[in-house]
Short mmCIF file of C-alpha atoms and ligand atoms in Angstrom, two decimals:
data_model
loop_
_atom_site.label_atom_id
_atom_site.label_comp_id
_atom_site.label_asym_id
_atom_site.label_seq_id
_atom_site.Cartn_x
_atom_site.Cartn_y
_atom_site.Cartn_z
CA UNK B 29 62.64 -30.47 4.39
CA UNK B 30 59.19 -28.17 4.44
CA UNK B 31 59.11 -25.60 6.95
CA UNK B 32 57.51 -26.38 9.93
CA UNK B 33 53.80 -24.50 9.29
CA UNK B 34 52.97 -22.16 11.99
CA UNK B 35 49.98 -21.00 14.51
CA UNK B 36 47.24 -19.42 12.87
CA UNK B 37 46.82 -17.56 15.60
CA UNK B 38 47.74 -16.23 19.06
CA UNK B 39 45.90 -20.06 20.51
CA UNK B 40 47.71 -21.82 18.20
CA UNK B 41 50.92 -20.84 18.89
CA UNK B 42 49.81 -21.75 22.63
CA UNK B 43 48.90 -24.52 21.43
CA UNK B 44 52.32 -25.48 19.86
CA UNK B 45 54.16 -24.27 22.19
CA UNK B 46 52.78 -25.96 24.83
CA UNK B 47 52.89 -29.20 23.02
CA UNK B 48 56.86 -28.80 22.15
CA UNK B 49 57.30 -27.84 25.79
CA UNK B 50 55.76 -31.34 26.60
CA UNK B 51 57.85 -32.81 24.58
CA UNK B 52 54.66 -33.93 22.31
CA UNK B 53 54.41 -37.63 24.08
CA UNK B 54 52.82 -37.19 27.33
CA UNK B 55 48.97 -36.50 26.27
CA UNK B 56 47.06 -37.53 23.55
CA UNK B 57 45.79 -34.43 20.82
CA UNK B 58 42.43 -34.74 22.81
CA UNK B 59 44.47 -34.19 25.98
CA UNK B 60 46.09 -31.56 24.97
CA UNK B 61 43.94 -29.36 23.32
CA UNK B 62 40.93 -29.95 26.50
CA UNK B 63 44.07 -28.78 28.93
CA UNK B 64 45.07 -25.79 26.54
CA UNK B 65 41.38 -24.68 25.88
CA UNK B 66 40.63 -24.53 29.25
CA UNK B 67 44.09 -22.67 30.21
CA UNK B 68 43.79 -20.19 27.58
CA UNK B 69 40.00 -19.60 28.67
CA UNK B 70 41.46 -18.20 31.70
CA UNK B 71 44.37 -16.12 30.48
CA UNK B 72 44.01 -12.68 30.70
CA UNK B 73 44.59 -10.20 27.51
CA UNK B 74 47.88 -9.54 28.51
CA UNK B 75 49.27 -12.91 29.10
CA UNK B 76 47.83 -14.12 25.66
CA UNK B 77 49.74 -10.96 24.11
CA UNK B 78 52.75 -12.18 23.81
CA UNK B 79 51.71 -15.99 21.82
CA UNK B 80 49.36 -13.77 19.41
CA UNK B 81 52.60 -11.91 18.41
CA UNK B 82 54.78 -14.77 18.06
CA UNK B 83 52.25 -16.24 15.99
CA UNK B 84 51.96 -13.08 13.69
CA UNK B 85 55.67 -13.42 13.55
CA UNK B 86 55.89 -16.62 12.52
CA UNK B 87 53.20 -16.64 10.25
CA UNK B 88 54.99 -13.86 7.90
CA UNK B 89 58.52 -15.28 8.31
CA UNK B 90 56.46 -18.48 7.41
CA UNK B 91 55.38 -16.01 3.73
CA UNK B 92 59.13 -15.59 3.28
CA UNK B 93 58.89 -11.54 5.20
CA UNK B 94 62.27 -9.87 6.11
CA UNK B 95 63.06 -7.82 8.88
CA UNK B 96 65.00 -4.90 9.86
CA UNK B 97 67.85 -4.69 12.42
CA UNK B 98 65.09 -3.27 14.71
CA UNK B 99 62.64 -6.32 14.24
CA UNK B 100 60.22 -4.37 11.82
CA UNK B 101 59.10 -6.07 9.48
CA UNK B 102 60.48 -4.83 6.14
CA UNK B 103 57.14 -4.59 3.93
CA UNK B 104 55.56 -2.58 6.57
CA UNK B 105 58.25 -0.28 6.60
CA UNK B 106 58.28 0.20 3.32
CA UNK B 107 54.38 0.74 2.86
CA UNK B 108 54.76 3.57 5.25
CA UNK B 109 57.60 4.70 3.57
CA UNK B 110 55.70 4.52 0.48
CA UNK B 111 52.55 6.72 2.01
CA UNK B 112 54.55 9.46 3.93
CA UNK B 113 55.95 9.76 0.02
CA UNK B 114 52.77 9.62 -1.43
CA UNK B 115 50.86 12.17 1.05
CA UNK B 116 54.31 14.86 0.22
CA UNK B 117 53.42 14.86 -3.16
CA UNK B 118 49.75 14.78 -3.06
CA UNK B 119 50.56 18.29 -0.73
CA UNK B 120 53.13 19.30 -3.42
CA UNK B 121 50.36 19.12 -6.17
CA UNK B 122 47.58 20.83 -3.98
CA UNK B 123 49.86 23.24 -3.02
CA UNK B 124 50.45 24.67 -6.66
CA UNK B 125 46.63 24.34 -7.68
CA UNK B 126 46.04 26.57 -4.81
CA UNK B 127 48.46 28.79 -5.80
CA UNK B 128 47.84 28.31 -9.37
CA UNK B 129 43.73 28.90 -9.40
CA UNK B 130 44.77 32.30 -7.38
CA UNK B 131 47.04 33.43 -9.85
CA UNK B 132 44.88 32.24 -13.04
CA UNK B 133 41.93 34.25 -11.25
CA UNK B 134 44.43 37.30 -10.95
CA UNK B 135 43.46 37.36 -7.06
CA UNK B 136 47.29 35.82 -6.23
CA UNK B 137 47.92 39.15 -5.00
CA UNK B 138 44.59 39.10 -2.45
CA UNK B 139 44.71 35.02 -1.70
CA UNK B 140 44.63 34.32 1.92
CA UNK B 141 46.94 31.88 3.26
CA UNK B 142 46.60 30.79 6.60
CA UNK B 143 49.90 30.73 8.98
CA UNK B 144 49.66 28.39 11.98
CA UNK B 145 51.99 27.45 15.56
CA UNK B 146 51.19 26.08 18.42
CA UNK B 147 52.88 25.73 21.53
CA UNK B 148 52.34 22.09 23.60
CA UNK B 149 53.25 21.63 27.18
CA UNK B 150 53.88 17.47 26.38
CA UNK B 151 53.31 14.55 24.51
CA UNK B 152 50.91 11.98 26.01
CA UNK B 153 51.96 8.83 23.66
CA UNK B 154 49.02 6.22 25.37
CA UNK B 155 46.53 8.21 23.62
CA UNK B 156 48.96 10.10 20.84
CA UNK B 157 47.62 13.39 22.12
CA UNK B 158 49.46 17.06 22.64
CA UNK B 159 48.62 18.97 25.59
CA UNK B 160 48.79 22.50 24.01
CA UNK B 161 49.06 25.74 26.37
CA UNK B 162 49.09 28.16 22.52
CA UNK B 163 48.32 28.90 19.49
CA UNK B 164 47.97 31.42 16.85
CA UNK B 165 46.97 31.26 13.01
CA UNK B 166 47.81 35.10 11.19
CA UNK B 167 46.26 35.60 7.49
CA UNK B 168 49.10 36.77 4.93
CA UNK B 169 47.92 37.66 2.06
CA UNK B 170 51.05 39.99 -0.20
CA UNK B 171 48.60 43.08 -1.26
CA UNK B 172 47.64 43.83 2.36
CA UNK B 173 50.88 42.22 4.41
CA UNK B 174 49.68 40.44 7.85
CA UNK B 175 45.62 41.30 7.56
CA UNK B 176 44.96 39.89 11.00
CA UNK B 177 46.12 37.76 13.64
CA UNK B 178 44.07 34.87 15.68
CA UNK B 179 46.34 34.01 19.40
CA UNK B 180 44.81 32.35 22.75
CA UNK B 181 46.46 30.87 25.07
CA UNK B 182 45.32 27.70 25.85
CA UNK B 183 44.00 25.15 29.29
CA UNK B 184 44.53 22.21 28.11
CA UNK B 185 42.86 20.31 30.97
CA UNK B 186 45.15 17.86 33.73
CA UNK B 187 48.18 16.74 32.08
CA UNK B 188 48.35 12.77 32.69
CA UNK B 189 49.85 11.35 35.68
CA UNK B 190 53.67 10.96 35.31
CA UNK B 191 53.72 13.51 32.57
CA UNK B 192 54.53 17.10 34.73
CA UNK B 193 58.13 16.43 34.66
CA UNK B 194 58.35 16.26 30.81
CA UNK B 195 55.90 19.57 30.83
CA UNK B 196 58.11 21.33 32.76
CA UNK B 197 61.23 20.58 31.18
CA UNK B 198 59.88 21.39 27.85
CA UNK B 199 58.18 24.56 29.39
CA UNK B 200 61.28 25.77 30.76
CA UNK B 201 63.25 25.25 27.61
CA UNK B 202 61.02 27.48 25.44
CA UNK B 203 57.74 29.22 26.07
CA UNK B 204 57.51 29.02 29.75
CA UNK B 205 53.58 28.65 29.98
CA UNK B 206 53.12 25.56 31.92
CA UNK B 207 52.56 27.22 35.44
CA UNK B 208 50.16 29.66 33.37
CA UNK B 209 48.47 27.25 32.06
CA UNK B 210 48.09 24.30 33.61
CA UNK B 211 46.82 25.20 37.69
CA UNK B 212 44.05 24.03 39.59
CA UNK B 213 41.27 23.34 38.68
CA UNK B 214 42.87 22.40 35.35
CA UNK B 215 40.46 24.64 33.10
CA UNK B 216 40.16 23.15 29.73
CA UNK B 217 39.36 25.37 27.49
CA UNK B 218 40.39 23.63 24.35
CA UNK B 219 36.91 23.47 22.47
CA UNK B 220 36.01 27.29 22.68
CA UNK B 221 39.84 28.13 21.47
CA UNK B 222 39.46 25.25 18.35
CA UNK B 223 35.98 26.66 17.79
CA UNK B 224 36.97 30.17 17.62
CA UNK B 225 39.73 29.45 15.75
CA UNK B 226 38.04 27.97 12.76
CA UNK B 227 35.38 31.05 12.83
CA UNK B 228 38.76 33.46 12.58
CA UNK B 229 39.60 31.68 9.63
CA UNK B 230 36.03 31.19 7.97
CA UNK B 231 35.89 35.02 8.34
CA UNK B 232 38.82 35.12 6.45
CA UNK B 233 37.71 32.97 3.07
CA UNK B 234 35.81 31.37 1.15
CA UNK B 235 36.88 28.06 0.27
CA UNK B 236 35.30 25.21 1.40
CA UNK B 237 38.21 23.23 2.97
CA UNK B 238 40.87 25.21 5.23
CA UNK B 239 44.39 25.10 4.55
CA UNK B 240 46.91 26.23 7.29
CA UNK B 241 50.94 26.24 7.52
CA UNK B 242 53.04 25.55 9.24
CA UNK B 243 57.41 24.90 9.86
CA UNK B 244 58.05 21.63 8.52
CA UNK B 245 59.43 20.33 11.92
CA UNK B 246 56.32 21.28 13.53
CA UNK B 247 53.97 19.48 10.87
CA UNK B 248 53.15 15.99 12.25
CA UNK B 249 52.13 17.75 15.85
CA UNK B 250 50.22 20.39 14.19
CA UNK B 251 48.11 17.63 12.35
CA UNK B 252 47.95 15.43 15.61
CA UNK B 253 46.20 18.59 17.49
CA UNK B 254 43.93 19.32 14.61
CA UNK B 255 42.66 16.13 13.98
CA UNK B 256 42.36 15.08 17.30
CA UNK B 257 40.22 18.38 17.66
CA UNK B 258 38.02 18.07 14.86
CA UNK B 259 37.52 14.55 16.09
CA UNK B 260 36.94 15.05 19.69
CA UNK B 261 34.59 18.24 18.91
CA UNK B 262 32.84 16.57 15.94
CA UNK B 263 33.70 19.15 13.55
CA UNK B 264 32.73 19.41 9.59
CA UNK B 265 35.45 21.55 8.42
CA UNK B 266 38.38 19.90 6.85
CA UNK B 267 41.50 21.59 7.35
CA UNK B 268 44.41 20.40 5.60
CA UNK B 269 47.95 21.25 7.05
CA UNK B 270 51.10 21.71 4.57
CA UNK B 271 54.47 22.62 4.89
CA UNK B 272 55.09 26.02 4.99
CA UNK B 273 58.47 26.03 3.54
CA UNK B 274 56.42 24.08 0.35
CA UNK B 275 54.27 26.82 -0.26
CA UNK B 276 56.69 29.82 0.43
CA UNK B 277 58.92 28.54 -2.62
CA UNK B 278 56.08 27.41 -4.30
CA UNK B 279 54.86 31.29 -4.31
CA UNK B 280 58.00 32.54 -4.86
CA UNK B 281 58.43 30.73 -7.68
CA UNK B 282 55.00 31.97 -9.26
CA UNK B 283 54.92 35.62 -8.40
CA UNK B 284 58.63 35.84 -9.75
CA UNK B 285 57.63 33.97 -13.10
CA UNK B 286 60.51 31.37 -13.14
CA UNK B 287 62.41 28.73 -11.01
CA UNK B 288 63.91 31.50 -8.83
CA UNK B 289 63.75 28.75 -6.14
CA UNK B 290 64.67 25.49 -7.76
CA UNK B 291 64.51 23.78 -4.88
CA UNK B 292 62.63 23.28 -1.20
CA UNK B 293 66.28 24.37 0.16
CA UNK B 294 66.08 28.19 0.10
CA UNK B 295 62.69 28.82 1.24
CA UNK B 296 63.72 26.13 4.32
CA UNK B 297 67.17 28.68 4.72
CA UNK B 298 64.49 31.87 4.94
CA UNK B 299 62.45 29.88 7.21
CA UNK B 300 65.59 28.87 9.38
CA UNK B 301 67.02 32.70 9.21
CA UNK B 302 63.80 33.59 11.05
CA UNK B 303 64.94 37.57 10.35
CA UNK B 304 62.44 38.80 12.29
CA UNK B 305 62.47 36.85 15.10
CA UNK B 306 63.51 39.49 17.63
CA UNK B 307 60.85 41.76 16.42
CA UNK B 308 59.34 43.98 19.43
CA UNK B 309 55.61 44.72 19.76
CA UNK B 310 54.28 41.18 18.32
CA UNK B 311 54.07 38.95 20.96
CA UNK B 312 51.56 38.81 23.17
CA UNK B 313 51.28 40.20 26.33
CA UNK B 314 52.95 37.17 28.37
CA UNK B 315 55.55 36.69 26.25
CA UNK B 316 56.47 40.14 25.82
CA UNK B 317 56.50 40.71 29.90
CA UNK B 318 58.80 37.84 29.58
CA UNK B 319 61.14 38.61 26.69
CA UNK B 320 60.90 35.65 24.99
CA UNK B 321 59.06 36.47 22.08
CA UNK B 322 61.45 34.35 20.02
CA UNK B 323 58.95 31.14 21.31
CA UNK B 324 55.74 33.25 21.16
CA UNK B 325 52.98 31.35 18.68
CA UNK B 326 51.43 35.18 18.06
CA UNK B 327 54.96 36.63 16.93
CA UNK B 328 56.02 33.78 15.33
CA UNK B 329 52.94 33.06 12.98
CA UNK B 330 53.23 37.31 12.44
CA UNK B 331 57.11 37.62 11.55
CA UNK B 332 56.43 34.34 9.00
CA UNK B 333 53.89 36.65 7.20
CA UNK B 334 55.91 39.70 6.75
CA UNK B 335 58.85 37.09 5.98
CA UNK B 336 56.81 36.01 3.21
CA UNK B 337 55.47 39.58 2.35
CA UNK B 338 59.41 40.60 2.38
CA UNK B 339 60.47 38.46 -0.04
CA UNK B 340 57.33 38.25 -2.49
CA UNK B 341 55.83 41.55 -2.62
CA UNK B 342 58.37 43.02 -4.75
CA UNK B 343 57.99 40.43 -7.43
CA UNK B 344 54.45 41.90 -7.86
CA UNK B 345 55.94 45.19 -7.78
CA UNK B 346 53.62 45.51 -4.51
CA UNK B 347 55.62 48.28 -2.45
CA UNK B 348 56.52 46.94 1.30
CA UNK B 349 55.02 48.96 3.89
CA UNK B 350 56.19 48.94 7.49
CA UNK B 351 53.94 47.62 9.58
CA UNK B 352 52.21 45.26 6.91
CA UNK B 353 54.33 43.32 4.82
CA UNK B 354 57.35 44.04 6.87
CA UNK B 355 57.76 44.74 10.89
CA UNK B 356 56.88 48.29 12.06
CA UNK B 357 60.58 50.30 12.00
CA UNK B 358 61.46 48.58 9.06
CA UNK B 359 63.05 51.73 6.98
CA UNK B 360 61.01 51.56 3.13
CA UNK B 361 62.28 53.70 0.71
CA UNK B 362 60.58 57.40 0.60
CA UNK B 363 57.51 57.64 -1.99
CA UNK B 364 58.35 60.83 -3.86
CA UNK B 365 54.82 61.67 -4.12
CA UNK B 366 54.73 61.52 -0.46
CA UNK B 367 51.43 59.68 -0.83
CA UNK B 368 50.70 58.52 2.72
CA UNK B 369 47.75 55.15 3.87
CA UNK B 370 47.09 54.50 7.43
CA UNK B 371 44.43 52.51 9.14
CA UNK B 372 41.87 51.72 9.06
CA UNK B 373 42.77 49.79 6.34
CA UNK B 374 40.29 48.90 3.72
CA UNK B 375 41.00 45.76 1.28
CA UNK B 376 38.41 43.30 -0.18
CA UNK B 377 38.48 40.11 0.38
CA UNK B 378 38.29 36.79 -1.57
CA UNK B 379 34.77 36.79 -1.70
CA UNK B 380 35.05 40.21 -3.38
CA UNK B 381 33.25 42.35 0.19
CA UNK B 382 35.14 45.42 0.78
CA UNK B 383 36.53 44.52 4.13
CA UNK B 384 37.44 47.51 6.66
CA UNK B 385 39.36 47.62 9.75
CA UNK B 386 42.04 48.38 12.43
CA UNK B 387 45.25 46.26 12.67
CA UNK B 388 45.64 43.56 15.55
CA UNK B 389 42.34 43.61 16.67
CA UNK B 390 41.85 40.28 17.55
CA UNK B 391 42.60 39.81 21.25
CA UNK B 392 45.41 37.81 22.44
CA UNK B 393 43.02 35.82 24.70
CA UNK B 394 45.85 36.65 27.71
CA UNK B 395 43.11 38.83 29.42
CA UNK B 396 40.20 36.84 28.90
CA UNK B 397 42.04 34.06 30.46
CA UNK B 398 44.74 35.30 32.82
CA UNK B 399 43.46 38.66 33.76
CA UNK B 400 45.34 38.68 37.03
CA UNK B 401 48.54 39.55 34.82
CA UNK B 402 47.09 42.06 33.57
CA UNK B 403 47.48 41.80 29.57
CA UNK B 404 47.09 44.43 27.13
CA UNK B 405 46.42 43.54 23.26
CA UNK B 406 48.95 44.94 20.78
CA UNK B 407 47.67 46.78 18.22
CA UNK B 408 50.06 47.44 15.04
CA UNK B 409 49.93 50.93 13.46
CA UNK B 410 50.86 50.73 9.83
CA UNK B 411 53.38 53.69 9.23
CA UNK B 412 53.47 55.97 6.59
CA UNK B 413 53.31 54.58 2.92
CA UNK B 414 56.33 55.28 0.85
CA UNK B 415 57.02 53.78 -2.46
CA UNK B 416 60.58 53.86 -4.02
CA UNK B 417 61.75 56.77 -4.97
CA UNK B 418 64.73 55.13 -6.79
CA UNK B 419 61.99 53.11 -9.04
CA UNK B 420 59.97 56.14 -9.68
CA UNK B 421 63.14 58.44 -10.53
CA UNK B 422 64.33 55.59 -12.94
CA UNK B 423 60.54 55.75 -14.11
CA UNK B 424 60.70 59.29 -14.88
CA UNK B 425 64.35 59.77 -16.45
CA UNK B 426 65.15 56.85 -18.64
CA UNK B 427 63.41 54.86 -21.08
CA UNK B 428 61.76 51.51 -19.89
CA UNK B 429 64.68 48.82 -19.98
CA UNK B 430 64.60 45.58 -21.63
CA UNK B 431 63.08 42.66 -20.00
CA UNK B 432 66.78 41.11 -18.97
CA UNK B 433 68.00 44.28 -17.65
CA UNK B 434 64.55 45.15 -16.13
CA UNK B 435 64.91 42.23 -14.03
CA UNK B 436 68.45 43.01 -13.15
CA UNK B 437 67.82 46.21 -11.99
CA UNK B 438 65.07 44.67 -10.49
CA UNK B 439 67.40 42.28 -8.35
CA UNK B 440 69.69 45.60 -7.50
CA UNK B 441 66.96 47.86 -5.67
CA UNK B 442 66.07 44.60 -4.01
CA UNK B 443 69.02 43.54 -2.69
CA UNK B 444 69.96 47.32 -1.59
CA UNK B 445 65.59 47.13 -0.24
CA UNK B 446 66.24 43.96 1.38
CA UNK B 447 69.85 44.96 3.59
CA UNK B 448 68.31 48.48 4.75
CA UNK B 449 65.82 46.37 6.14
CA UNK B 450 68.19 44.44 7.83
CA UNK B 451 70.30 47.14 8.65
CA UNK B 452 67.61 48.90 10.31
CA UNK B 453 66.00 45.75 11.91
CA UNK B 454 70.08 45.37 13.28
CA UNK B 455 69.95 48.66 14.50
CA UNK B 456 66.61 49.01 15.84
CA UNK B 457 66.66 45.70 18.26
CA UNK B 458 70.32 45.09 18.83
CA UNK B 459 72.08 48.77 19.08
CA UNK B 460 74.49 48.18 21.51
CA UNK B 461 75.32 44.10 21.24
CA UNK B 462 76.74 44.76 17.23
CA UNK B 463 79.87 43.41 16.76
CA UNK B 464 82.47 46.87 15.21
CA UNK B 465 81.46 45.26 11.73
CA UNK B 466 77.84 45.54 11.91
CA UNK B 467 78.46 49.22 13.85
CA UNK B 468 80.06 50.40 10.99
CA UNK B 469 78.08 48.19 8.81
CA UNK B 470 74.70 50.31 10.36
CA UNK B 471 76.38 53.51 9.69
ZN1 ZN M 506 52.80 34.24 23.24
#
């Protein structure tokens, strides 16, 4: 028997379903469809909801579609399947000709990248918007470590009716901001932040389209708030957003010459480790009064640079300095030639302009916008300058290694590089909660 053909749309499917309720006998096809027309005249959007999805229901189970457990329909699923695979690798491939075109114009060393977070206070799903209260974007770049950092803190305007709870739980839970940022009369301050933002990073390069990164986790958000801003203010500039895991191994990979970093799981275990996230001195101002600098956007997007700095720089046999590729305190090995840098600190940038000045200059916005607390910005002194006096002294003694045991030793002044930094990061932020393993350990 042929399958019974269904609505062609939402009236239909009245239509029908009417009809079958009558039983099909009491009124005539002119009779029906003269009581119908005038009923569905008078139904309201809402009411005629419900018919228009039955009939988009039964029209594709009518095409043979399939369903999930959940009542999706399976081809849909699968198309978006198909694009969130598709838009990965189309960010896989532009990740590597970014990298790529830096390294073939022997700038890799000077590129920019762009380090994002932002902190939201909720989620208002009706209109798929973020109500943000923070954000910072730093610029990494591996010859000159964290060049500068962009933070406001952000009025995001009144949060929706119903919606304060969710705020506040979510507040409470990590940065704490919502009373800060979110008071009568419900500043919004949104467009001067986003507007300022992309001049901080226009400052910054060249190129023509903006690329930021950010945590994984964080990525759909991040792209909700930008495109909703570039929407809402009308803006030009297209600013891609990519994973930052992605393009950490993607680097690492390139400055170290080889598949160091097979795969996306080692950069996303660095990421994770967060080693710097107890770092003192920057946060901002609010944060730090509050000691929870672990949530601030400022610190965060600023220990994911010298994270990156940590763990690249030496590939490029670019020596770490405290301060700038790594957090200030951060013991580097003593330069024999006690050559000593400090600020302000001169570097040029992609455009090839000698660019000069002082570290953490950009304000952290907490004045400008809560000046009753009182906020100061953090400024962060680069310390002395030392390169390795272990590479130099093998420089000087012994005859230049082959390339196999170049790269071993290599590995071993890293890996001793890499645990004084840890040792002394230990020591310096948690002195008296180590365990007797990591006291003896820091001795
Ligand atoms: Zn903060």
């Amino acid at each position: 028997m042929p399958k019974k053909k269904p609505g062609r749309n939402g009236y239909w499917q009245f239509v029908l379903e009417t009809r079958d309720k009558m039983g099909g006998k009491r009124m005539s096809k002119e009779e029906l469809e003269s009581y119908t027309g005038k009923k569905w005249a008078n139904m309201s959007k809402e009411e005629r909801k419900p018919f228009e999805e039955r009939a988009q229901l039964a029209r594709r189970a009518f095409d043979g579609a399939k369903y999930t457990s959940d009542g999706l329909d399976i081809a849909v699923v699968e198309k978006q399947a198909k694009e969130a695979v598709d838009k990965q690798q189309e960010m896989r491939k532009d990740i590597s000709r970014i990298i790529k075109l830096a390294d073939c114009n022997q700038r890799l060393d000077q590129h920019i990248f762009f380090i994002i977070h932002i902190n939201y206070l909720t989620h208002y799903p009706a209109e798929d918007k973020f109500y943000i209260c923070e954000i910072a974007v730093s610029a990494v770049c591996l010859r000159n470590g964290v060049v500068d950092v962009f933070h406001r803190l952000v009025k995001p305007g009144k949060l929706p009716l119903g919606f304060y709870g969710s705020a506040k739980t979510h507040s409470k839970l990590t940065h704490q901001l919502l009373e800060f940022c979110h008071e009568e009369p419900y500043e919004d301050n949104t467009e001067e932040v986003f507007t300022e933002m992309v001049s901080f990073m226009k400052g910054h390069t060249k190129e023509d389209i903006l690329t930021v990164y950010t945590k994984e986790i964080i990525l759909d958000m991040t792209e909700n708030v930008i495109q909703n801003f570039r929407a809402e203010f009308s803006m030009d500039e297209k600013i891609n957003v990519y994973s930052l895991e992605v393009m950490f191994g993607t680097l690492k990979n390139t400055v170290a010459g080889n598949l160091v970093w097979p795969t996306d799981s080692t950069s996303q275990n660095e990421v994770e480790k967060d080693v710097y996230s107890y770092t003192a001195d920057i946060s901002c101002q609010f944060h730090e009064d509050f000691d929870i600098s672990v949530f601030c956007s400022k610190s965060i997007v600023t220990r994911y640079g010298y994270m990156i700095c940590d763990h690249c720089c030496p590939d490029l046999n670019i020596q770490l300095v405290a301060g700038v590729h790594v957090p200030v305190g951060v013991k580097v090995p003593q330069n024999s030639s006690g050559v000593v840098t400090n600020t302000p600190w001169s570097y040029s940038n992609e455009s090839g302009q000698q660019v000069q000045e002082v570290r953490g200059q950009s304000s952290t916005g907490y004045e400008q916008h809560f000046p009753r607390l009182g906020g100061s910005s953090h400024v962060s002194t680069p310390s002395v300058v030392s390169f390795s006096s272990m590479k130099s002294a093998r420089n000087e003694t012994q005859p230049a290694p082959g390339p196999r045991a170049a790269a071993r030793l290599e590995q071993s002044f890293r890996a001793i590089q890499v645990n004084e930094a840890r040792r002394d990061h230990r020591n310096l932020h948690f002195p008296e909660h180590g365990c007797d393993k990591h006291a003896k350990l820091a001795k």
